[in-house]
Each structure stands twice: as C-alpha cells, then as structure tokens.
Coordinates of C-alpha atoms in Angstrom, one line a residue:
X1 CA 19.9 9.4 6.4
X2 CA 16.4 9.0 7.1
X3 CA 15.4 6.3 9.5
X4 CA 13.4 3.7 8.8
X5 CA 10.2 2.3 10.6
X6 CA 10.4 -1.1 11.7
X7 CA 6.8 -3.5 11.2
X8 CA 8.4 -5.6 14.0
X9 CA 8.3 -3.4 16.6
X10 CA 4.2 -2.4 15.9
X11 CA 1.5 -3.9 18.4
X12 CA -1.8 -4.3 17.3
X13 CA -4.2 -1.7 19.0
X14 CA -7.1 -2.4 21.2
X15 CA -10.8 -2.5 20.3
X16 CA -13.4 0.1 21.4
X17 CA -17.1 1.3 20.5
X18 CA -16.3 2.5 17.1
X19 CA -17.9 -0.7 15.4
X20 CA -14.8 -2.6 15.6
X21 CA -11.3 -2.6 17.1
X22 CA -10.3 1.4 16.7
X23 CA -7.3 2.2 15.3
X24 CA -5.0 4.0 17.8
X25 CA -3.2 7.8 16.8
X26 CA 0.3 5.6 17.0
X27 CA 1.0 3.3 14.1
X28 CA -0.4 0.3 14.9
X29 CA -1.3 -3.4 12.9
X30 CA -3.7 -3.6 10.1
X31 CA -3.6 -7.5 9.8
X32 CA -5.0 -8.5 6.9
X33 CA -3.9 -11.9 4.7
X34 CA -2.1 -12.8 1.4
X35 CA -1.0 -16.0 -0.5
X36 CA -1.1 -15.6 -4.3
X37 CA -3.4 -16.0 -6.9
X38 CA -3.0 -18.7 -9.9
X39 CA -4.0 -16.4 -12.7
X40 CA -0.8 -14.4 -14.7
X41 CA -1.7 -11.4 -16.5
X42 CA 0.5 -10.9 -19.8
X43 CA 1.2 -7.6 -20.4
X44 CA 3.1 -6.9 -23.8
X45 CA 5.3 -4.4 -24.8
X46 CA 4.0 -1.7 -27.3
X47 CA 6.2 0.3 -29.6
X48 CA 4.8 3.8 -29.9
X49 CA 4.6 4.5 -34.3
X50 CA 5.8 8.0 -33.7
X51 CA 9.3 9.0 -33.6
X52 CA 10.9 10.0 -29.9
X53 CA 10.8 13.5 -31.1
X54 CA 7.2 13.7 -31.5
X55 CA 6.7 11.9 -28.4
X56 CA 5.7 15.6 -26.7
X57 CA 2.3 14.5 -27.3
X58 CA 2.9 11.7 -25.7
X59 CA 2.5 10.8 -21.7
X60 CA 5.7 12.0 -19.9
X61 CA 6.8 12.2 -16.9
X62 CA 8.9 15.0 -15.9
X63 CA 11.5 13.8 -13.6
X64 CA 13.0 16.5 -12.2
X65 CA 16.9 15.5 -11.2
X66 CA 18.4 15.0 -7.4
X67 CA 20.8 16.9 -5.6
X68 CA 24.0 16.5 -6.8
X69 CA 25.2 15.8 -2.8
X70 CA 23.2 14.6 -0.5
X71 CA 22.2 17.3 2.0
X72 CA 22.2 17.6 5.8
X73 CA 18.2 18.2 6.6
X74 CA 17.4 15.2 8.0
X75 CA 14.2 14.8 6.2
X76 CA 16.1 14.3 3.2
X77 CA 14.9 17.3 0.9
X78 CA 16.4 17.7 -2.6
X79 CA 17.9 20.7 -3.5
X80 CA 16.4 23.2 -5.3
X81 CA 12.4 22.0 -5.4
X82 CA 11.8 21.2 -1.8
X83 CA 10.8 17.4 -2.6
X84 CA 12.0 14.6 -0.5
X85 CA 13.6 11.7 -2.3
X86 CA 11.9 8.5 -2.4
X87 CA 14.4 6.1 -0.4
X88 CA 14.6 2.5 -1.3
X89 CA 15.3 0.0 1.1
X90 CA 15.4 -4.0 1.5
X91 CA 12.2 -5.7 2.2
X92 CA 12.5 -6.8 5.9
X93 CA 13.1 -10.1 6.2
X94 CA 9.7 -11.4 7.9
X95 CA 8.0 -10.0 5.0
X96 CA 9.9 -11.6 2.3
X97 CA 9.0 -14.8 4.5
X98 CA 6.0 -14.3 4.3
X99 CA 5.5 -13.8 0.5
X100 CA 8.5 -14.1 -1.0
X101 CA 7.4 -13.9 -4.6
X102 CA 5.7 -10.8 -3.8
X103 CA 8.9 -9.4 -2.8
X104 CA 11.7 -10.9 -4.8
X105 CA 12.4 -10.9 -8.5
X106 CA 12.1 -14.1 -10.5
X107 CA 13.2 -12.9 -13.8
X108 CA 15.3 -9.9 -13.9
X109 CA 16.9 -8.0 -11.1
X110 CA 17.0 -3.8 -11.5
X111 CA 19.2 -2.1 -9.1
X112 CA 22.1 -3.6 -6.5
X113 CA 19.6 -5.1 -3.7
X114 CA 19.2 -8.2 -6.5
X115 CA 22.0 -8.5 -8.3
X116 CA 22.9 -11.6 -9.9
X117 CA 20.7 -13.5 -7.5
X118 CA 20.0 -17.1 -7.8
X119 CA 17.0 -18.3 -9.5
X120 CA 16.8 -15.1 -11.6
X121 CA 16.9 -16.6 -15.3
X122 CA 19.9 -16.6 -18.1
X123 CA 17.3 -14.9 -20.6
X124 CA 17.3 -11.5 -18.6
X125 CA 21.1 -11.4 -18.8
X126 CA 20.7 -11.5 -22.6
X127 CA 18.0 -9.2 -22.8
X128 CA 20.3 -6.5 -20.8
X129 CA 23.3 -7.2 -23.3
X130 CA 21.1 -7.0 -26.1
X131 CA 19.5 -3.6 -24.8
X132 CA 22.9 -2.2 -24.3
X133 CA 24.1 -3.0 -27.6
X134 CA 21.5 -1.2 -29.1
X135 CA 21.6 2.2 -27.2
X136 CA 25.6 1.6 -27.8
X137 CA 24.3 1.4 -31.7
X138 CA 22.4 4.6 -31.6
X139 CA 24.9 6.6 -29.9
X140 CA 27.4 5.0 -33.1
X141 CA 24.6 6.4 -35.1
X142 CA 25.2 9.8 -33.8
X143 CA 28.6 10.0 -34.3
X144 CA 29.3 9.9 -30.1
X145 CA 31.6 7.5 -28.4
X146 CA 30.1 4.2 -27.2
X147 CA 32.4 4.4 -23.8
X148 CA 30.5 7.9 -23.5
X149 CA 27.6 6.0 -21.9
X150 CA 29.7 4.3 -18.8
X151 CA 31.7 7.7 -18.0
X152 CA 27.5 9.4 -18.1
X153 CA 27.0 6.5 -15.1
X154 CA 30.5 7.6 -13.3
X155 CA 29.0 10.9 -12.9
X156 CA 25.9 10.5 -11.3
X157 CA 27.0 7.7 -9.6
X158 CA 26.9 9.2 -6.3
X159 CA 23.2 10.6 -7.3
X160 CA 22.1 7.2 -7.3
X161 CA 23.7 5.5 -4.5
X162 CA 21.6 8.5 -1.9
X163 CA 18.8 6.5 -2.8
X164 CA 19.6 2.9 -1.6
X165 CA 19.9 3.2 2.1
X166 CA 20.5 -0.2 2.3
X167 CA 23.4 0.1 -0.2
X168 CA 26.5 -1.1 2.2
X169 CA 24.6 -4.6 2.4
X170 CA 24.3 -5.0 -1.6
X171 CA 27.2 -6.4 -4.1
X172 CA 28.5 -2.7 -4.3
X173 CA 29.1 -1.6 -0.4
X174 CA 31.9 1.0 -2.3
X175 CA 31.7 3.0 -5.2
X176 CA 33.4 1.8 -8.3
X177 CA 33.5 0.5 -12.1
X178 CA 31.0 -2.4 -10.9
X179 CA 28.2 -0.3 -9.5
X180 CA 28.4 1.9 -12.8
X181 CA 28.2 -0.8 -15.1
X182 CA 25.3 -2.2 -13.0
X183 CA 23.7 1.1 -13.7
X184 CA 24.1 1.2 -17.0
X185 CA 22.9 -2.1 -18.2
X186 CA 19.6 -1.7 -16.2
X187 CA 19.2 1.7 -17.0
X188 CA 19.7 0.4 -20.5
X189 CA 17.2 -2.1 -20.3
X190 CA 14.5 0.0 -19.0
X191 CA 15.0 2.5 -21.5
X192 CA 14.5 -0.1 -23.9
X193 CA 11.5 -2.0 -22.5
X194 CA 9.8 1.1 -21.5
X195 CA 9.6 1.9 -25.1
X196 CA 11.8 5.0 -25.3
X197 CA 13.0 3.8 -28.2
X198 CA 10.3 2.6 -29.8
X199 CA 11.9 2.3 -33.3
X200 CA 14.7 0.1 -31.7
X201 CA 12.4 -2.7 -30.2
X202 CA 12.0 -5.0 -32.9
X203 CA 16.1 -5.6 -32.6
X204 CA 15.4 -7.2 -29.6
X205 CA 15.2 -11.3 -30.1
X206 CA 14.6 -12.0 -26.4
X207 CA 11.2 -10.2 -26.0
X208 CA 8.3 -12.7 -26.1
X209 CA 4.8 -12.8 -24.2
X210 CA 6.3 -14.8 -20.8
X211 CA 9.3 -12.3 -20.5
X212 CA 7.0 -9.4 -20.9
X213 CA 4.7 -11.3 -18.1
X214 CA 7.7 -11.6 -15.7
X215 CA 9.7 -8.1 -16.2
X216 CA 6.8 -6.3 -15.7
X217 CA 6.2 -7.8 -12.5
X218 CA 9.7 -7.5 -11.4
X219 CA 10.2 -4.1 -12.4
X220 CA 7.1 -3.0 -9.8
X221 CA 8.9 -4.8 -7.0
X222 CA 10.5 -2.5 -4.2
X223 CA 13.6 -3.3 -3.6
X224 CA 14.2 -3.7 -7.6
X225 CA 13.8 -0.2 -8.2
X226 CA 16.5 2.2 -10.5
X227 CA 16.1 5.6 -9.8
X228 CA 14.9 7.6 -13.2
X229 CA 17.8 9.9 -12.5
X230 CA 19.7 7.0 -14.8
X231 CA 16.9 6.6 -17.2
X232 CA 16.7 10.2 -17.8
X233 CA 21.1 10.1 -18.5
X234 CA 21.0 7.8 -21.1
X235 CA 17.9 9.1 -22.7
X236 CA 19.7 12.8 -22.7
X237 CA 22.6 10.8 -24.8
X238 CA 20.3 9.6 -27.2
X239 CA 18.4 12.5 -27.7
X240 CA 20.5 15.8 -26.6
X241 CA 17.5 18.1 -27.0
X242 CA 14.8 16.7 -24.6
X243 CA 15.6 18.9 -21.4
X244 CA 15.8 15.7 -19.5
X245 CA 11.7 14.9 -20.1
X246 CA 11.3 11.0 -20.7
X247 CA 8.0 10.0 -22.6
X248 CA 7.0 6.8 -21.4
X249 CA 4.8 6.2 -24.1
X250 CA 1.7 3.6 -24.5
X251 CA 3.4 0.8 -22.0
X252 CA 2.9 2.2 -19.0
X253 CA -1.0 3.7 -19.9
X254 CA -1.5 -0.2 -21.0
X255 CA 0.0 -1.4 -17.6
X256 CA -1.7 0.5 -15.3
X257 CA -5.5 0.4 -17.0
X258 CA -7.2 -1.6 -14.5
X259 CA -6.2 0.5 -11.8
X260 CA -5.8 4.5 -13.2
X261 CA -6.9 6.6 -15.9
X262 CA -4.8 9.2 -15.0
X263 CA -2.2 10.9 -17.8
X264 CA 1.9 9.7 -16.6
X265 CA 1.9 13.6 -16.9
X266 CA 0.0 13.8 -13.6
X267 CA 3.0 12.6 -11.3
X268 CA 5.4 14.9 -12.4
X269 CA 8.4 14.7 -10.0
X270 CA 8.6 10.4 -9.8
X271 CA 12.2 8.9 -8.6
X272 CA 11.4 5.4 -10.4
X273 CA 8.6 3.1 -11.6
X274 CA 6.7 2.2 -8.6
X275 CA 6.9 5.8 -7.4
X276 CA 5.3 6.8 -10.2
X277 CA 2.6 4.4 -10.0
X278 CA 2.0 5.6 -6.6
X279 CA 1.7 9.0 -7.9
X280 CA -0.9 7.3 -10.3
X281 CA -3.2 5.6 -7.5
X282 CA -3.4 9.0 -5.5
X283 CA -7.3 10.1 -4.7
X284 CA -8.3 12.8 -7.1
X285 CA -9.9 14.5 -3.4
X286 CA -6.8 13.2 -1.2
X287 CA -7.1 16.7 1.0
X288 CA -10.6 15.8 2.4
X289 CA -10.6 14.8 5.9
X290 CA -12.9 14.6 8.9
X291 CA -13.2 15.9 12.5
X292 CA -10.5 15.0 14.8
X293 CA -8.1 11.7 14.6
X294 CA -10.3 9.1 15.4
X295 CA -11.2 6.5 12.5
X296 CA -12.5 3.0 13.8
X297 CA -12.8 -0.3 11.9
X298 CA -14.7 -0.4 8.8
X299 CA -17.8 -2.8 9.0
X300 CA -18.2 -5.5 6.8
X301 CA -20.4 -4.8 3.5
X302 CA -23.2 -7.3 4.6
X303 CA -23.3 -5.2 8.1
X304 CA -23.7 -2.0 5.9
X305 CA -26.0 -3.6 3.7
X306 CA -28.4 -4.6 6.9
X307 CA -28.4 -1.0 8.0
X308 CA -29.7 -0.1 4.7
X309 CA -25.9 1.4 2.8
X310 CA -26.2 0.3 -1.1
X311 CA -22.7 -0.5 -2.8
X312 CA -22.3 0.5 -6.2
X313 CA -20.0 -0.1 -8.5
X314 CA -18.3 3.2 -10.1
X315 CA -16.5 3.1 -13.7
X316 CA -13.1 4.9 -13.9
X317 CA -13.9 8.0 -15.6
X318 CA -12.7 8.3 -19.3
X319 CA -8.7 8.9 -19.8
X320 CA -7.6 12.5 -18.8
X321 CA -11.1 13.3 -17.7
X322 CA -12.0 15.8 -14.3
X323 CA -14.2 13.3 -12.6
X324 CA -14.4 12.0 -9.0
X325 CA -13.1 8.4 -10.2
X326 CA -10.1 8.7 -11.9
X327 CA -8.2 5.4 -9.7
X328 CA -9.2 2.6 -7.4
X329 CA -8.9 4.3 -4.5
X330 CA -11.4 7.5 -5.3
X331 CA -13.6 5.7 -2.9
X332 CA -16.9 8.1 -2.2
X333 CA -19.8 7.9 0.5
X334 CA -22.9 9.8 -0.7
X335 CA -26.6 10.9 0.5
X336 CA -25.5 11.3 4.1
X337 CA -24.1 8.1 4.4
X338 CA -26.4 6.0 2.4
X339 CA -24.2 5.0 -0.6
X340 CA -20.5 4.1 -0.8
X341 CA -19.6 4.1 -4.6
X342 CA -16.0 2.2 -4.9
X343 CA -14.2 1.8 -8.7
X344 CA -13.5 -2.2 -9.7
X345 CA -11.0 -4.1 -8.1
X346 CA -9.7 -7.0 -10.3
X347 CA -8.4 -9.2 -7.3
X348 CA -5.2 -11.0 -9.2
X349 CA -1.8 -11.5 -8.5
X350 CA -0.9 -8.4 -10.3
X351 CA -2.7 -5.9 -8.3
X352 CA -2.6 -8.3 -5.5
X353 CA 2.0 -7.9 -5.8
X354 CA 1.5 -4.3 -6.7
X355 CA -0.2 -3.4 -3.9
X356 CA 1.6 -5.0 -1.0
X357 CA 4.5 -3.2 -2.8
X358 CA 3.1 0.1 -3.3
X359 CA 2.1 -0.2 1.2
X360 CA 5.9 -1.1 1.5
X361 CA 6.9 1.4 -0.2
X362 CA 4.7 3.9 2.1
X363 CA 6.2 2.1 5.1
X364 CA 9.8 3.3 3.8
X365 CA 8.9 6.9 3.0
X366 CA 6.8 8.9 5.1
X367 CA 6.4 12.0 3.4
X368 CA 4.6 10.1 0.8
X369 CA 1.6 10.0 2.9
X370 CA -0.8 6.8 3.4
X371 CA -3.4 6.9 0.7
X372 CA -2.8 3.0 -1.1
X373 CA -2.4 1.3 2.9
X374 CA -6.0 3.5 3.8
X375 CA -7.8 2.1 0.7
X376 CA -6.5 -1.7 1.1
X377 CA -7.5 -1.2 5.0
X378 CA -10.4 -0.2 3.7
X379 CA -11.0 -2.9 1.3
X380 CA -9.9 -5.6 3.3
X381 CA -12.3 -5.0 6.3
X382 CA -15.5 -4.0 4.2
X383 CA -14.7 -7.6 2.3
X384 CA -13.1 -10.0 5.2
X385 CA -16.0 -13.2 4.9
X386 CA -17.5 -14.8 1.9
X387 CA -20.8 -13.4 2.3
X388 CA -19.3 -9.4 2.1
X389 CA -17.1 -11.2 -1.4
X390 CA -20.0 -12.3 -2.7
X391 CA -22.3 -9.3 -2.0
X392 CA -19.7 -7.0 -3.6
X393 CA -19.4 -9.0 -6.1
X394 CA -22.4 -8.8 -7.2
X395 CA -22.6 -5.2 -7.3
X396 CA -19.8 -5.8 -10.1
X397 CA -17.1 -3.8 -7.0
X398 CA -14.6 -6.7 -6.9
X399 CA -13.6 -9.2 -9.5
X400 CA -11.5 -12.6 -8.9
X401 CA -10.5 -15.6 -10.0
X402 CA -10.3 -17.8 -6.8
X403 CA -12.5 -21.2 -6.5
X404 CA -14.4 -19.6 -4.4
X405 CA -15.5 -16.6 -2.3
X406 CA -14.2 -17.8 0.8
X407 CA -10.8 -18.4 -0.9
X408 CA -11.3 -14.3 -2.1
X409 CA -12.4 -13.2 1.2
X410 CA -9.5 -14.9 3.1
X411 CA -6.6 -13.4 0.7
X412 CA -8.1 -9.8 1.5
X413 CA -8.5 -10.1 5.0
X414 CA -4.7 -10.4 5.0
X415 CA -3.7 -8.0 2.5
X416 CA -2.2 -5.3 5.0
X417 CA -0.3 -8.2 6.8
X418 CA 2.7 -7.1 8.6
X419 CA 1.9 -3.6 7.4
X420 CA 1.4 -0.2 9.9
X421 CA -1.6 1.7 9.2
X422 CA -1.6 5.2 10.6
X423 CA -5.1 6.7 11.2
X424 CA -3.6 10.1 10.9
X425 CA -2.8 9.8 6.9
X426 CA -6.3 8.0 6.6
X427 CA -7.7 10.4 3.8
X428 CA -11.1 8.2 3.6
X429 CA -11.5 9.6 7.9
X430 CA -14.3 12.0 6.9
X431 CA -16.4 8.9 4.8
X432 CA -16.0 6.9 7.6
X433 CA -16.8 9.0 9.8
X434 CA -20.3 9.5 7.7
X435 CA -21.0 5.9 7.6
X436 CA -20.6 5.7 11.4
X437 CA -23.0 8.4 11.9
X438 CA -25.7 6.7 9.6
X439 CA -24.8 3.5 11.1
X440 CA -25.6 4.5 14.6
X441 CA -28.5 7.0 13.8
X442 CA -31.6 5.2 15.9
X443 CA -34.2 6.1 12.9
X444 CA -32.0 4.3 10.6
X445 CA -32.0 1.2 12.8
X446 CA -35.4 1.0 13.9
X447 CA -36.5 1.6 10.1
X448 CA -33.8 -1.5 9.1
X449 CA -34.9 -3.5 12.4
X450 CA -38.9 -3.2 11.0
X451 CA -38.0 -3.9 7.3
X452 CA -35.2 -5.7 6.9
X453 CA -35.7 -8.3 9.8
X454 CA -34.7 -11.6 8.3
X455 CA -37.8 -13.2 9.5
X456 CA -39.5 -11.1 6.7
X457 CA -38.3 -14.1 4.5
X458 CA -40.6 -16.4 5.9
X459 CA -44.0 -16.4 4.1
X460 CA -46.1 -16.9 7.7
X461 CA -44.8 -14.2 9.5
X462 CA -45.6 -11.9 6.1
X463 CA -49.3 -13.1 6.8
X464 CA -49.0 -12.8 10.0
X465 CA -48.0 -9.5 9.7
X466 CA -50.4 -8.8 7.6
X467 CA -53.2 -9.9 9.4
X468 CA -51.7 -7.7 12.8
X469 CA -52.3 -5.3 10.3
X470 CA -55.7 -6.1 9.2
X471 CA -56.3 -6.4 13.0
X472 CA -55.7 -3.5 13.6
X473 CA -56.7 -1.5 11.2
X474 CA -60.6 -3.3 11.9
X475 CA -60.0 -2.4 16.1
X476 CA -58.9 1.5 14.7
X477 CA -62.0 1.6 13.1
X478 CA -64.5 -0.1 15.5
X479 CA -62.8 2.4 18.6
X480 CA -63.2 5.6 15.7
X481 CA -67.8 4.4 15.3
X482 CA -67.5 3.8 19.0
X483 CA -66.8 7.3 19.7
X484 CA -68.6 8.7 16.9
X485 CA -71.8 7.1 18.5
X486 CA -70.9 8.5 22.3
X487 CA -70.7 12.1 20.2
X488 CA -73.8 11.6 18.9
X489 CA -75.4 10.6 21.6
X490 CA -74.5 13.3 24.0
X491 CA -75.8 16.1 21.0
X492 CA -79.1 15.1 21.3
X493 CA -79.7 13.6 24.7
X494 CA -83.8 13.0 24.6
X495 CA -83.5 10.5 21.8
X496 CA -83.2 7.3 22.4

C-alpha cells in the first residue's frame, strides 16, 4: 500500500536572498488563502447527435484496465503497462475544516468515502435509480439479463476496492453485495451523465440546470471519485464491440473550456474524472527544467513590472492545435527574461474547487508529479496584493468576480493553503530562474532606477530634469569652444 504524505507534519521553510523566502529541497508550506467565491457556473449536459457507435470520432479516453490483483512493488505499478494507479484517499481532516465545500459533496456522493451522507439531497438518489433503470432498459433491449449488470460489479469488485486506500474507514470496510451495488448505481449514473448514452438522456426527468450545476462540481471532488475501471464494465455491456474505449463526448470538452484545449484523447491512461482532468492541465513543455534545485519565491507582478518585465495575456491555442498554450498552466518567460506570457485565469469557485482538488490529488499520488501545485504557487505569489490583481488584470491575465481586488488578491494568496509544494517537481524552475537573472542584472536596474523612478510622475522634477539637461548640455558645449580656442591659440602663437 502506498503511503501517504501527511500536510500536518510540513514546516514552512526559511527565507533567503532569492527575492523572497526560498523554498527548501524537502517539502515544505506554500501558504496561500481560500474562502469561496459567490458566482456558480452552470454547466449543462449535452447529448452528442451521433450514435455511440460513431462516437470513434469522438474525444475518448482510453482507459486502459488495472491489475486484476494488487501487486507487491511498493510503488504500486499496474500490471502489464508499467503505470501506477492513481490512489484515492480521504481529505485530511484540517483541510476539510478549512473548506469544507471545497472538499465534500453537496449533491451527489460517487464512490464509498460519501455514501449516503447527510445533507446530500433526495434528488440525486432519484437521478441514480432513474440512470440505472435505463442502462437496465438497454441491456433488455439487447436481449441480456438485467442481473447481468450487478454480477459485471462482483467481478471487478476487488479491482476497485485497490484504489480507496482509505476503504476500511467507509460504509464497506468488507467486500460484499453493498459495495457492488454502490458500484453499480454510480457507475450507472456517470455513464449516463457523462453522455455515453447520449440517445438515452432525454429519459431522464431529474436533469435540470441546478442539478447539472451541483454534480458537476461533486463529481471533480477527490474523495468522490469512481475509478473508470467501472465506467468502462458497464459501457462493454452496452456496447460489446468497443474494446473497452469510452467516448466521453462533448460534456467534458464543454467542462473543461476555460481551463484546456487539449483533445480527452491526450490523457490516455486516466483512473477517473479528476485524473483525467489532471492529465488535461499538464504543460505542453512539462520536461523543461533549469540548473540545479534551487527555485526561490516568485515576486509580485508590480515588483516585476518596476524592473521593467511586461505581462501579457496569451489565448489558449485553437482545439487540438501544436502551440505553446494549450492549458492554464503553459506559463512562458520570453526575451531573456523580459516578458512572462500566462493563458487567462477565470478566478471562480469552479476553478477556484478544482484546483485545490487537482493539488490534493498531487499530495496523494506522487508519481503524478507537481505541475497544477507549481502553477497555483506560481499564481498566487505573482498576484498576493491588490495592486499585482489589478495590474494583471488589466493585462486581461486574471478574471474575477469579487467586490474588489483586495477581496481577489487575498483568496489567491491562500490558494496552496495547507498544501506541500516540492521545488523539485517545480517544471516552471528554469523561467524562474530567468526572471531572477533579469531581475538582478545591475543594467536592468540602473536603466529601471533612471526611468521608471516614481518621482518621474511629478511634472517639477520632469522640468527639473530637463533643465539638468539643458544645463548641461550648454556647460558641454561652453568646455568643447573653450578648448577649441586654447587649440587655436597654441597653432599660431604670434597672433594675438
């Protein structure tokens, strides 16, 4: 069983020279801040016009399956492709303290760690009835036996339970008729909301603009995860000629718009929904890195600004396209440290929830590297005060919806609360260690020091200036006749 890290035991790390406290080559405390933001996003369900079959086409995701026992390396390899199973664990308590909603369902629980839950509402249940009915229908359709579906779950039950580490502490500490039917009414109702069967949505009466709000944030949380190894079962029920590839259609392309314009092909090998949305957020240049380990603190935009760095604003490239700036985090520092180009951030309490979750979810598994905790370090140091919101925001970088700047600029100085950044998986090292270079380059701050000065703003000290200038320019030419004359003089000597 692979062990997990525990946030509580991390210290923070001392400062140093590097234009802020350094980060230290031990995991150490990113502090950062979170509450949550007032505006919902709705996100709707979309039913795909072509049939499953032609869904080849279509984004897909190519799960490949688990081992079908859990093997003895202890980094937790799966049989067969060499690729370590994403583990799911429950949120430490101190987190969920601190932002509970970010954490817990409020609508519909997937997997054991929530099961039946208080406060999760009546309407989910239905919804999950309703979506098994209708698989249950289709497989009646195809002349197969409904009960087929629950003895599918009995046989990968022990497939699914390797991947909640936690499991002993859930409603299903054993292995039994409860756990499979768990499995197979959230399997069903992913299946169903993820639009693999498209042509079976409108059967659903639940479905309305509030429920599509709430699942699809509850569905991105990380301990309400099912693995796709049951999505993929009852899909190769439904449709015995897929090879176990499961097109995920226009949903999750709509989803995930604001933050990648990456194909769902791209991930290939995801073990659930927010793996695969991790997969999504990777750099397109994740290999770069820089000389040695050591990464400092990011300065803040209006420090970069004053040392003459321009912030622009970069548009995802088009959908499937090659380009540097296919997510949020292809952050890029050009001209030799002169220009940091960083994609829009939409600061709500969408991307806000997805991606504390997607830093957890890092925190759990540590083969899946460190890229989403790097970029919202990243973020939430370059844009810690009002004045670095409100520069960025003008440059059209971030985007919120908080009464004010301040408001914005305190919610992402928090964002990696109670979360351990590691320098070492920092793949933005080699940018930072560019900046830091131009930052501390002596022509670069004698050239901001004589131009940028902020008494330049005051009109009398531009005339004064000026007239130095003028000054000068007049004692320059009065020294250059001066000498001129003595020249002239000592070339002919009997004139006076």
């Amino acid at each position: 069983m692979s062990q997990r890290e525990d946030p509580a035991a991390a210290a923070p790390s001392s400062p140093d020279d590097g234009g802020g406290s350094p980060r230290s080559p031990k995991l150490s405390y990113a502090t950062a801040n979170g509450s949550t933001l007032p505006e919902e996003i709705s996100i709707e369900v979309e039913a795909a016009s072509s049939d499953s079959e032609e869904a080849g086409d279509e984004l897909i995701s190519n799960c490949q399956g688990p081992p079908q026992q859990r093997p003895h390396d202890p980094e937790d390899t799966r049989s067969g492709d060499n690729v370590r199973r994403c583990r799911l664990y429950k949120v430490p308590e101190q987190i969920c303290k601190a932002d509970k909603r970010e954490h817990e369902p409020s609508y519909v629980s997937i997997g054991p760690y929530h099961y039946r839950s208080e406060g999760l509402q009546a309407r989910s249940n239905l919804w999950k009835e309703q979506c098994v009915s209708v698989v249950k229908s289709r497989l009646q359709y195809l002349n197969q036996d409904a009960d087929l579906l629950l003895d599918k779950m009995k046989g990968i039950e022990d497939e699914v339970r390797m991947y909640y580490d936690d499991i002993r502490s859930s409603p299903f500490p054993d292995k039994g008729q409860a756990f499979c039917e768990m499995m197979m009414t959230d399997g069903c109702f992913l299946v169903i909301t993820l639009a693999l069967l498209s042509d079976e949505n409108s059967s659903i009466t639940v479905s309305s603009n509030w429920d599509n709000l709430f699942w699809w944030h509850d569905i991105l949380l990380y301990a309400n995860q099912l693995p796709f190894v049951v999505v993929r079962a009852i899909y190769q029920l439904i449709y015995p000629g897929m090879n176990g590839d499961v097109p995920l259609l226009r949903y999750i392309k709509d989803g995930l718009k604001r933050y990648t314009k990456r194909k769902v092909s791209d991930p290939g090998n995801a073990d659930h929904v927010l793996h695969m949305c991790h997969e999504l957020l990777k750099p397109t240049d994740a290999d770069r890195d820089g000389d040695g380990d050591r990464v400092g603190r990011w300065r803040r935009a209006t420090e970069y600004s004053e040392l003459l760095v321009q912030f622009k604003e970069r548009d995802l490239d088009s959908e499937g396209g090659n380009g540097d700036f296919q997510c949020i985090s292809d952050v890029r520092v050009r001209a030799r440290g002169r220009v940091v180009e960083i994609p829009k951030l939409q600061l709500n309490p969408e991307s806000w929830m997805l991606l504390r979750n997607l830093m957890l979810l890092e925190q759990m598994n540590d083969h899946l590297g460190g890229h989403v905790t790097a970029y919202c370090n990243f973020i939430s140091q370059v844009a810690s005060t009002s004045a670095d919101v409100s520069l960025l925001v003008r440059r059209g970088i971030i985007v919120h919806t908080e009464a004010n700047h301040e408001r914005a600029a305190k919610k992402l100085s928090m964002l990696c609360d109670q979360i351990i950044y590691d320098q070492r998986k920092d793949y933005l090292k080699s940018d930072w260690q560019e900046l830091d270079a131009h930052c501390r380059s002596w022509s670069w701050l004698l050239w901001a020091k004589l131009f940028l000065h902020k008494d330049w703003k005051n009109p009398l000290v531009t005339l004064g200036a000026l007239a130095a200038i003028a000054i000068l320019a007049c004692a320059i030419v009065q020294t250059w006749y001066t000498v001129k004359a003595y020249k002239d003089q000592n070339k002919h000597p009997g004139q006076s």
